[in-house]
mmCIF file of C-alpha atoms in Angstrom:
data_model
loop_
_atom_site.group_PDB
_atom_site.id
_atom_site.type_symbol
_atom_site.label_atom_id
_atom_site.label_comp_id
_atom_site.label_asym_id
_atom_site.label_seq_id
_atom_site.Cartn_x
_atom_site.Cartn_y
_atom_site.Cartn_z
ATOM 1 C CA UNK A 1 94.887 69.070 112.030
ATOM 2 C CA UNK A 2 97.223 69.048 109.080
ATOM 3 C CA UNK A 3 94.466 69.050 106.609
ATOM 4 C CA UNK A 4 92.660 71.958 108.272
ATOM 5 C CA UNK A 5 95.672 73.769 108.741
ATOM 6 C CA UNK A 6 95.951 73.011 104.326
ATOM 7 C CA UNK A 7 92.440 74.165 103.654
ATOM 8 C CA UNK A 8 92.210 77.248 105.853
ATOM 9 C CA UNK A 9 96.053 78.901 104.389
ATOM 10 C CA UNK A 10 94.228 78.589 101.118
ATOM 11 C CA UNK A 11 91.338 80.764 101.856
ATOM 12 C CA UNK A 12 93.363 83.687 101.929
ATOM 13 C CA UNK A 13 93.850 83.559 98.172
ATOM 14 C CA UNK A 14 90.432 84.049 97.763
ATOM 15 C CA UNK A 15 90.232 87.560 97.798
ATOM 16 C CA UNK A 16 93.795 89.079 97.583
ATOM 17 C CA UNK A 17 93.041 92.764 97.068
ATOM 18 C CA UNK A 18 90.820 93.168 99.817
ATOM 19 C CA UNK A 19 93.278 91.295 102.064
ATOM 20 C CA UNK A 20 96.232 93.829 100.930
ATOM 21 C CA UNK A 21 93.937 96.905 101.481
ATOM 22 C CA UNK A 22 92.216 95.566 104.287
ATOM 23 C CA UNK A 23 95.124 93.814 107.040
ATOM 24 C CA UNK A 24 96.706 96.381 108.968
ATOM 25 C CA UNK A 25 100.968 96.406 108.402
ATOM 26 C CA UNK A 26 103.455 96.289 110.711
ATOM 27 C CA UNK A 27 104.998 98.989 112.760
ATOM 28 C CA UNK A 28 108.002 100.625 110.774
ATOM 29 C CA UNK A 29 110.902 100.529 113.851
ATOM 30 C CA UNK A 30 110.604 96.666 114.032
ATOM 31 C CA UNK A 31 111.948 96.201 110.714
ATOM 32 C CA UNK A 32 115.281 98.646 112.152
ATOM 33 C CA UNK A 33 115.698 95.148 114.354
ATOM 34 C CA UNK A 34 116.596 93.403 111.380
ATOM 35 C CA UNK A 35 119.704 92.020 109.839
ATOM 36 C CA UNK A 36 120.382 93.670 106.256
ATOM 37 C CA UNK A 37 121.232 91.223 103.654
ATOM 38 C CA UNK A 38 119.810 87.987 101.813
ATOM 39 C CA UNK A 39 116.133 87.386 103.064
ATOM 40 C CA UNK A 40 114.098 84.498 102.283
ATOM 41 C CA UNK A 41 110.364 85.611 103.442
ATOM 42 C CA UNK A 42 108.105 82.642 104.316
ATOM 43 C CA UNK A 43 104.369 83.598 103.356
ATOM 44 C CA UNK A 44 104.748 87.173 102.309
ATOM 45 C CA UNK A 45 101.463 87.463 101.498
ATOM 46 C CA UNK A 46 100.604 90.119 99.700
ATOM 47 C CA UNK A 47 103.750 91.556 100.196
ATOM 48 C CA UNK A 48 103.183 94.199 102.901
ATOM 49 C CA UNK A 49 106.297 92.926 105.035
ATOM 50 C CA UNK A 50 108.217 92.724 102.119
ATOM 51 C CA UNK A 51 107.643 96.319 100.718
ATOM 52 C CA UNK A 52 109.525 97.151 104.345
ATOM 53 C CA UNK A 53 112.399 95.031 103.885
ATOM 54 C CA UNK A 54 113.409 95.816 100.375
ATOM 55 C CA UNK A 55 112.896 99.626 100.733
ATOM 56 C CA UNK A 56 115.910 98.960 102.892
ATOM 57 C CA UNK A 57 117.863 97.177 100.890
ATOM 58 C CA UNK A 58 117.318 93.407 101.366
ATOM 59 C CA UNK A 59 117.458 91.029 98.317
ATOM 60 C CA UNK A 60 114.743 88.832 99.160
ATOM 61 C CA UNK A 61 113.170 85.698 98.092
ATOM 62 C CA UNK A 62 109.636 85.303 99.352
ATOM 63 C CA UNK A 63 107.899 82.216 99.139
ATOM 64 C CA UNK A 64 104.179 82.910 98.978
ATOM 65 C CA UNK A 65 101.931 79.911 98.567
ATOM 66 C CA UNK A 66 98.531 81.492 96.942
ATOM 67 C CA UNK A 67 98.938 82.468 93.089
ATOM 68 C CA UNK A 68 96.557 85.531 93.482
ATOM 69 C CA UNK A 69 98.555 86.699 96.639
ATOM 70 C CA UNK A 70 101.935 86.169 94.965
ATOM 71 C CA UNK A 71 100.480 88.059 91.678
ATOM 72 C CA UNK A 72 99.219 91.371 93.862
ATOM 73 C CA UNK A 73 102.975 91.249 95.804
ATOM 74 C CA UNK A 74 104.505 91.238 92.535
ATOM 75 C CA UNK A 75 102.878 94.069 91.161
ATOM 76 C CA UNK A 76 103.435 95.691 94.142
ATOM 77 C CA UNK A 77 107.124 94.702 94.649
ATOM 78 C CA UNK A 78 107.854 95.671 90.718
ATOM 79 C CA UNK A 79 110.302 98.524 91.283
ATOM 80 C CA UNK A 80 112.365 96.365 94.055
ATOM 81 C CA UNK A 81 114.764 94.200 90.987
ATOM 82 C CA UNK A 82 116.120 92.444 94.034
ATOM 83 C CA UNK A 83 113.092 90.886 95.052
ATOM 84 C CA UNK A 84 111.694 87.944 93.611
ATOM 85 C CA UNK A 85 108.384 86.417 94.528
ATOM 86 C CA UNK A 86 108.000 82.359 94.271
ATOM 87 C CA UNK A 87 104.838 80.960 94.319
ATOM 88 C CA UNK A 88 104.744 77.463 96.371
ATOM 89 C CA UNK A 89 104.344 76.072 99.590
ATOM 90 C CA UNK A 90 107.791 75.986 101.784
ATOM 91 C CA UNK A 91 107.354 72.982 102.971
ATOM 92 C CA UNK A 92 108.314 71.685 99.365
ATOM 93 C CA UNK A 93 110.255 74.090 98.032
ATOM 94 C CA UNK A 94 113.856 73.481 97.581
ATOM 95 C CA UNK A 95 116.294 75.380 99.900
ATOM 96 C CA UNK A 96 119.114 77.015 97.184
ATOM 97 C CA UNK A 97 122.689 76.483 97.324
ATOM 98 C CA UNK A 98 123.106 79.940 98.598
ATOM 99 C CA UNK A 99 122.024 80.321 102.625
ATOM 100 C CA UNK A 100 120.678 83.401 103.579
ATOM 101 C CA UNK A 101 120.989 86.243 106.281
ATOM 102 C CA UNK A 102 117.368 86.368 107.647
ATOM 103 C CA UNK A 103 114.603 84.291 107.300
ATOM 104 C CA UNK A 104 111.305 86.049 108.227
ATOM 105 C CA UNK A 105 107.667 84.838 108.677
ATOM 106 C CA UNK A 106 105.609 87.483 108.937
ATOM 107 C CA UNK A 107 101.815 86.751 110.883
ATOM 108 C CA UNK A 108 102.629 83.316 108.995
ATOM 109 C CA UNK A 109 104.409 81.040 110.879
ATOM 110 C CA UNK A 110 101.452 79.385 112.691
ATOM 111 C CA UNK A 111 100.329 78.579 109.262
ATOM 112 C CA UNK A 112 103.594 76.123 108.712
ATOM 113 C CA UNK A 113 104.030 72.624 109.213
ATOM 114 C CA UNK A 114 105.021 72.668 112.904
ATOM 115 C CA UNK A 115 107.330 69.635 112.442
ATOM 116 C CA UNK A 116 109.700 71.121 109.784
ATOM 117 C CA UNK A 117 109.260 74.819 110.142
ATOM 118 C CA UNK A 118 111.871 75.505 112.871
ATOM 119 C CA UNK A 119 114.256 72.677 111.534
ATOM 120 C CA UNK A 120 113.865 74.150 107.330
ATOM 121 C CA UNK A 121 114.249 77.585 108.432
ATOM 122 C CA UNK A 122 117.374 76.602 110.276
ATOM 123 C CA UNK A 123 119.003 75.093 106.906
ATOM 124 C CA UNK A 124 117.962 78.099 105.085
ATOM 125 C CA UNK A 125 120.194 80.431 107.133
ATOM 126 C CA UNK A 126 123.956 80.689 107.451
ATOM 127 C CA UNK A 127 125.757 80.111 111.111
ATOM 128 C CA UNK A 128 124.700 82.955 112.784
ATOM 129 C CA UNK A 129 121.512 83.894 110.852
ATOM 130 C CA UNK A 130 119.036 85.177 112.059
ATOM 131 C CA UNK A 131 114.994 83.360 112.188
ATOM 132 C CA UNK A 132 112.602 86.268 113.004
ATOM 133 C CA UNK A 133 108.800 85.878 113.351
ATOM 134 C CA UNK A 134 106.197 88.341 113.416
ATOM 135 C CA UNK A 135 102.924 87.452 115.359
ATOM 136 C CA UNK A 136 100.031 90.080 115.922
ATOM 137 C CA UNK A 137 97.300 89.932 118.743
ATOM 138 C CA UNK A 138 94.250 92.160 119.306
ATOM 139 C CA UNK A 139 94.507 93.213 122.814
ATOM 140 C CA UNK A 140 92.483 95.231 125.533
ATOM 141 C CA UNK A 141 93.502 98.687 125.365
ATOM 142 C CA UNK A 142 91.968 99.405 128.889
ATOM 143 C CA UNK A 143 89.591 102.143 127.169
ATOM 144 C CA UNK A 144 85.939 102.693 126.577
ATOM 145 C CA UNK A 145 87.050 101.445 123.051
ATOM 146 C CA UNK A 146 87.025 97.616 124.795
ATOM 147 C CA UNK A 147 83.444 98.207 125.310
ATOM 148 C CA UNK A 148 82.665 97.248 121.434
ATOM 149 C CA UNK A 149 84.244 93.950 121.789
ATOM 150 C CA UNK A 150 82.629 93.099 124.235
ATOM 151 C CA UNK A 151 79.152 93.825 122.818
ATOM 152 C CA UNK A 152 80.058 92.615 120.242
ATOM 153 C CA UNK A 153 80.741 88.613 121.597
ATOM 154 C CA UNK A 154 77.027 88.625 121.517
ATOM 155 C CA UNK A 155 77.127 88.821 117.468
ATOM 156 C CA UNK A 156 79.431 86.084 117.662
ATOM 157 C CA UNK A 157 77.739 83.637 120.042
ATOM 158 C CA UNK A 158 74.427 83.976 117.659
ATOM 159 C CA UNK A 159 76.556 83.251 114.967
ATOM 160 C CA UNK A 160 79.747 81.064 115.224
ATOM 161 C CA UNK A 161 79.085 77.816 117.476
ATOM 162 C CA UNK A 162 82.792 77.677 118.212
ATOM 163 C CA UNK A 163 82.757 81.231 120.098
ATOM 164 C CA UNK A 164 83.390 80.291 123.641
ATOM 165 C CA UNK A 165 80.963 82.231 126.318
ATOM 166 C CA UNK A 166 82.586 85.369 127.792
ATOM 167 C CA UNK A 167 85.137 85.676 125.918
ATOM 168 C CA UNK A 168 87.105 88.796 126.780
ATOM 169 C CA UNK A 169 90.103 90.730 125.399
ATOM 170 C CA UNK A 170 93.949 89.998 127.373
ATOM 171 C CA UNK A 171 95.985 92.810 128.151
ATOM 172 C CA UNK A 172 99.500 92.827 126.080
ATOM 173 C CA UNK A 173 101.168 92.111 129.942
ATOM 174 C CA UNK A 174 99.482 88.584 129.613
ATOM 175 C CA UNK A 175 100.040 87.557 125.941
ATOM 176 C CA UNK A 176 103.073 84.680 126.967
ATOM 177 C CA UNK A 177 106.252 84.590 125.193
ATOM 178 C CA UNK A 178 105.929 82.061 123.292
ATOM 179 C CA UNK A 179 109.862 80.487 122.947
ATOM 180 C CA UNK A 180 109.031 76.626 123.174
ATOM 181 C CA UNK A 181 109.956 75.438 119.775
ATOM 182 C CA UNK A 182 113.165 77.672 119.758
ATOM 183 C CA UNK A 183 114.345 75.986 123.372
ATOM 184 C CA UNK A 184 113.382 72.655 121.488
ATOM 185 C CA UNK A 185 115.391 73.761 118.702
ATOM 186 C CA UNK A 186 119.316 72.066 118.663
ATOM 187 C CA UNK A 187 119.691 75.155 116.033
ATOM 188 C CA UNK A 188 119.039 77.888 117.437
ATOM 189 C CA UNK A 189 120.404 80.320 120.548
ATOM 190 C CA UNK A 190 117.844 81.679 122.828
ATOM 191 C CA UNK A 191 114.604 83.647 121.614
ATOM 192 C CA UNK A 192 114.536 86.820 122.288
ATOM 193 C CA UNK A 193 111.183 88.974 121.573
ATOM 194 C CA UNK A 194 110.320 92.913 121.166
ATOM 195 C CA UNK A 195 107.013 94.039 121.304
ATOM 196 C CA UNK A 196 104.933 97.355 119.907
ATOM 197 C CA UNK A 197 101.719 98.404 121.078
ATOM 198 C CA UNK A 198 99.569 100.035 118.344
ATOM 199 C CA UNK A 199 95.996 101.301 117.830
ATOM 200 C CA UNK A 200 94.337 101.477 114.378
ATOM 201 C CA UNK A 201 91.550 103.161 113.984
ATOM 202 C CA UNK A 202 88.447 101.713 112.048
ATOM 203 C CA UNK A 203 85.080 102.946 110.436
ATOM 204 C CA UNK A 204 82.459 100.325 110.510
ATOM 205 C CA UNK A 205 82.755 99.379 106.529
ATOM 206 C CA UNK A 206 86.991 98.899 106.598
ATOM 207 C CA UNK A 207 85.894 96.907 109.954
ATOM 208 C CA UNK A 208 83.993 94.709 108.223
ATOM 209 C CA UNK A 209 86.727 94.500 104.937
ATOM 210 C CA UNK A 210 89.312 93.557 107.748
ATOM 211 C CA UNK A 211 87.346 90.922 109.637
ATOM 212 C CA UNK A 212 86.122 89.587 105.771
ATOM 213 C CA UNK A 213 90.285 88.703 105.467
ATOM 214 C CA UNK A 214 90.236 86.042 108.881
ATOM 215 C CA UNK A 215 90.448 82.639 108.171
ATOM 216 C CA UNK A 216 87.907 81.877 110.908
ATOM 217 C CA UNK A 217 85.431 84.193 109.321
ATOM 218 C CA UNK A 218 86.077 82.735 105.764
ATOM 219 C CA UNK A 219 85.793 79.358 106.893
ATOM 220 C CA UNK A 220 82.029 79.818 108.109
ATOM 221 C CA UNK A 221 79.215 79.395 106.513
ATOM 222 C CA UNK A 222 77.896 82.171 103.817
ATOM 223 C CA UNK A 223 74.826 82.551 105.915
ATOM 224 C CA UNK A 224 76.225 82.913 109.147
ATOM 225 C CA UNK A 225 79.149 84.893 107.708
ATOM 226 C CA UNK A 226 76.976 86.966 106.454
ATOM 227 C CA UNK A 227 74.815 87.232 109.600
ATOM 228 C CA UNK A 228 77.782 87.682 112.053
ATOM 229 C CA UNK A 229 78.619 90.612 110.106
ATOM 230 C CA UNK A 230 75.824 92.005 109.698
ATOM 231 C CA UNK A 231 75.053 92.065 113.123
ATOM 232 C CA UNK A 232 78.502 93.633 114.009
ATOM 233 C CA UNK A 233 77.836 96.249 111.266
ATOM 234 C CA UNK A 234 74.491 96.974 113.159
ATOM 235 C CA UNK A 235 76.395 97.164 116.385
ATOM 236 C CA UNK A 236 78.590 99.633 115.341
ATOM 237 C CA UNK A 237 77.027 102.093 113.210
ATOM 238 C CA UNK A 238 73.512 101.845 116.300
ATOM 239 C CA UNK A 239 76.149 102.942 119.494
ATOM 240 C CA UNK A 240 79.448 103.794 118.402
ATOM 241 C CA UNK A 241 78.819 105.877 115.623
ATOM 242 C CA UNK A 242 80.581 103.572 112.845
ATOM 243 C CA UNK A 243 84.027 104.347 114.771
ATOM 244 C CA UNK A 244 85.603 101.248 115.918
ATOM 245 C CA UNK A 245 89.096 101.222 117.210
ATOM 246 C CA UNK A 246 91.603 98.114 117.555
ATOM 247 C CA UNK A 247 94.266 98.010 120.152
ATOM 248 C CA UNK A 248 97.189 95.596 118.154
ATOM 249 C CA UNK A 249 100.347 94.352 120.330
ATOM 250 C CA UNK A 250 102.813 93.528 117.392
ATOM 251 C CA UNK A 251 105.237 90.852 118.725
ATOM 252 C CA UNK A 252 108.835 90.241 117.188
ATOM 253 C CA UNK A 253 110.513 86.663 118.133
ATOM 254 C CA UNK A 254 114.166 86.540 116.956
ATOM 255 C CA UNK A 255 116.635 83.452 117.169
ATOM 256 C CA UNK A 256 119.967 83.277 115.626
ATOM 257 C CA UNK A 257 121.297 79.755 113.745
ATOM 258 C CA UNK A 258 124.307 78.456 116.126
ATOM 259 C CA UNK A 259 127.199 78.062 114.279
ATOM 260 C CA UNK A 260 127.714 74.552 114.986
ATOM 261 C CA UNK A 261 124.226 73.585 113.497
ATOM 262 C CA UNK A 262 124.715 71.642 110.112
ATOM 263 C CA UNK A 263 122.913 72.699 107.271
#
């Protein structure tokens, strides 16, 4: 599990500009939930989180394991002096002297060794820091816009072996809360979470660009990459007019490091 967890974080490096104009952000009043101060970002990516955070005034240290990703965020993150962009995996890099305010994994936690992540994080912060995670789940919107989706499991049962049969959105209501590690946690106070409901709209090519940026997608084969997609292309622009829209629920888990937890 470790190893595929290795190979499929490094696919995203593969093509960073199409996953920073491709992946949809992050709904601007979560970031208003946030601590001020020193950040250390865990997997910024291509820095679309961090644009947020230091347009409000963080100085941040983001830790961004694929060189081409780190190389697009620091272009991007040029004008921000305070914000500097590391490229390694945090499972090895050395925590500095100085703890920080907020550490933030943004749609990247998952991607962490779950044996350290929790525990690391914790020894970045200072007593009373705060750990926030960003996760982001495409949801039933309870529209005619559902109807795609399900059309288009049919693409994805030709295509992907691993597609289980009817296979249907959730509603937001039933995503869980997921708090398990945090109660685990002798670190960390209780989790608390906010959530944001969001739709993006999509034509059928900037579909395509966005579903080209999934791990799961990347890790098949060219051929049936190529074949899913083209069959979802075909989908779209045949009955829905090459308008596709995505219902996102934007979840926001926050913890804060109990002062009694040695660093």
């Amino acid at each position: 599990m470790a190893e595929d967890r290795a190979s499929l974080r490094q696919m995203f490096n593969g093509d960073a500009e199409l996953y920073d104009r491709a992946r949809p952000g992050y709904p601007a009043e979560l970031f208003d939930l946030l601590p001020v101060g020193r950040v250390l970002e865990i997997g910024p990516g291509t820095g679309q989180a961090t644009e947020a955070l230091a347009a409000r005034g963080n100085q941040i240290v983001a830790v961004e394991l694929g060189p081409q990703m780190a190389d697009v965020a620091r272009r991007k993150l040029a004008r921000f002096p305070r914000v500097e962009v590391v490229t390694t995996d945090f499972e090895t890099w050395p925590l500095p002297e100085e703890p920080f305010d907020l550490v933030l994994a943004a749609t990247s936690f998952h991607w962490i060794d779950p044996d350290i992540r929790v525990s690391k994080a914790a020894r970045a912060l200072r007593p009373g820091g705060m750990l926030a995670t960003i996760s982001t789940h495409h949801t039933a919107s309870g529209t005619d816009a559902d109807e795609f989706f399900a059309d288009a499991q049919e693409c994805y049962l030709r295509f992907d072996p691993d597609t289980p049969p009817g296979l249907l959105l959730e509603p937001a209501d039933e995503i869980p809360m997921d708090s398990a590690e945090i109660d685990a946690s002798p670190d960390f106070g209780p989790a608390t979470f906010h959530r944001f409901e969001w739709d993006q709209p999509y034509s059928t090519q900037s579909y395509l660009d966005v579903l080209t940026t999934y791990s799961g997608h990347r890790a098949l084969p060219p051929a049936a990459r190529n074949g899913l997609l083209r069959c979802i292309g075909n989908l779209s622009d045949s009955k829905y007019a090459s308008q596709i829209t995505k219902h996102y629920l934007t979840e926001l888990r926050l913890a804060n490091r109990l002062t009694t937890a040695t660093r």
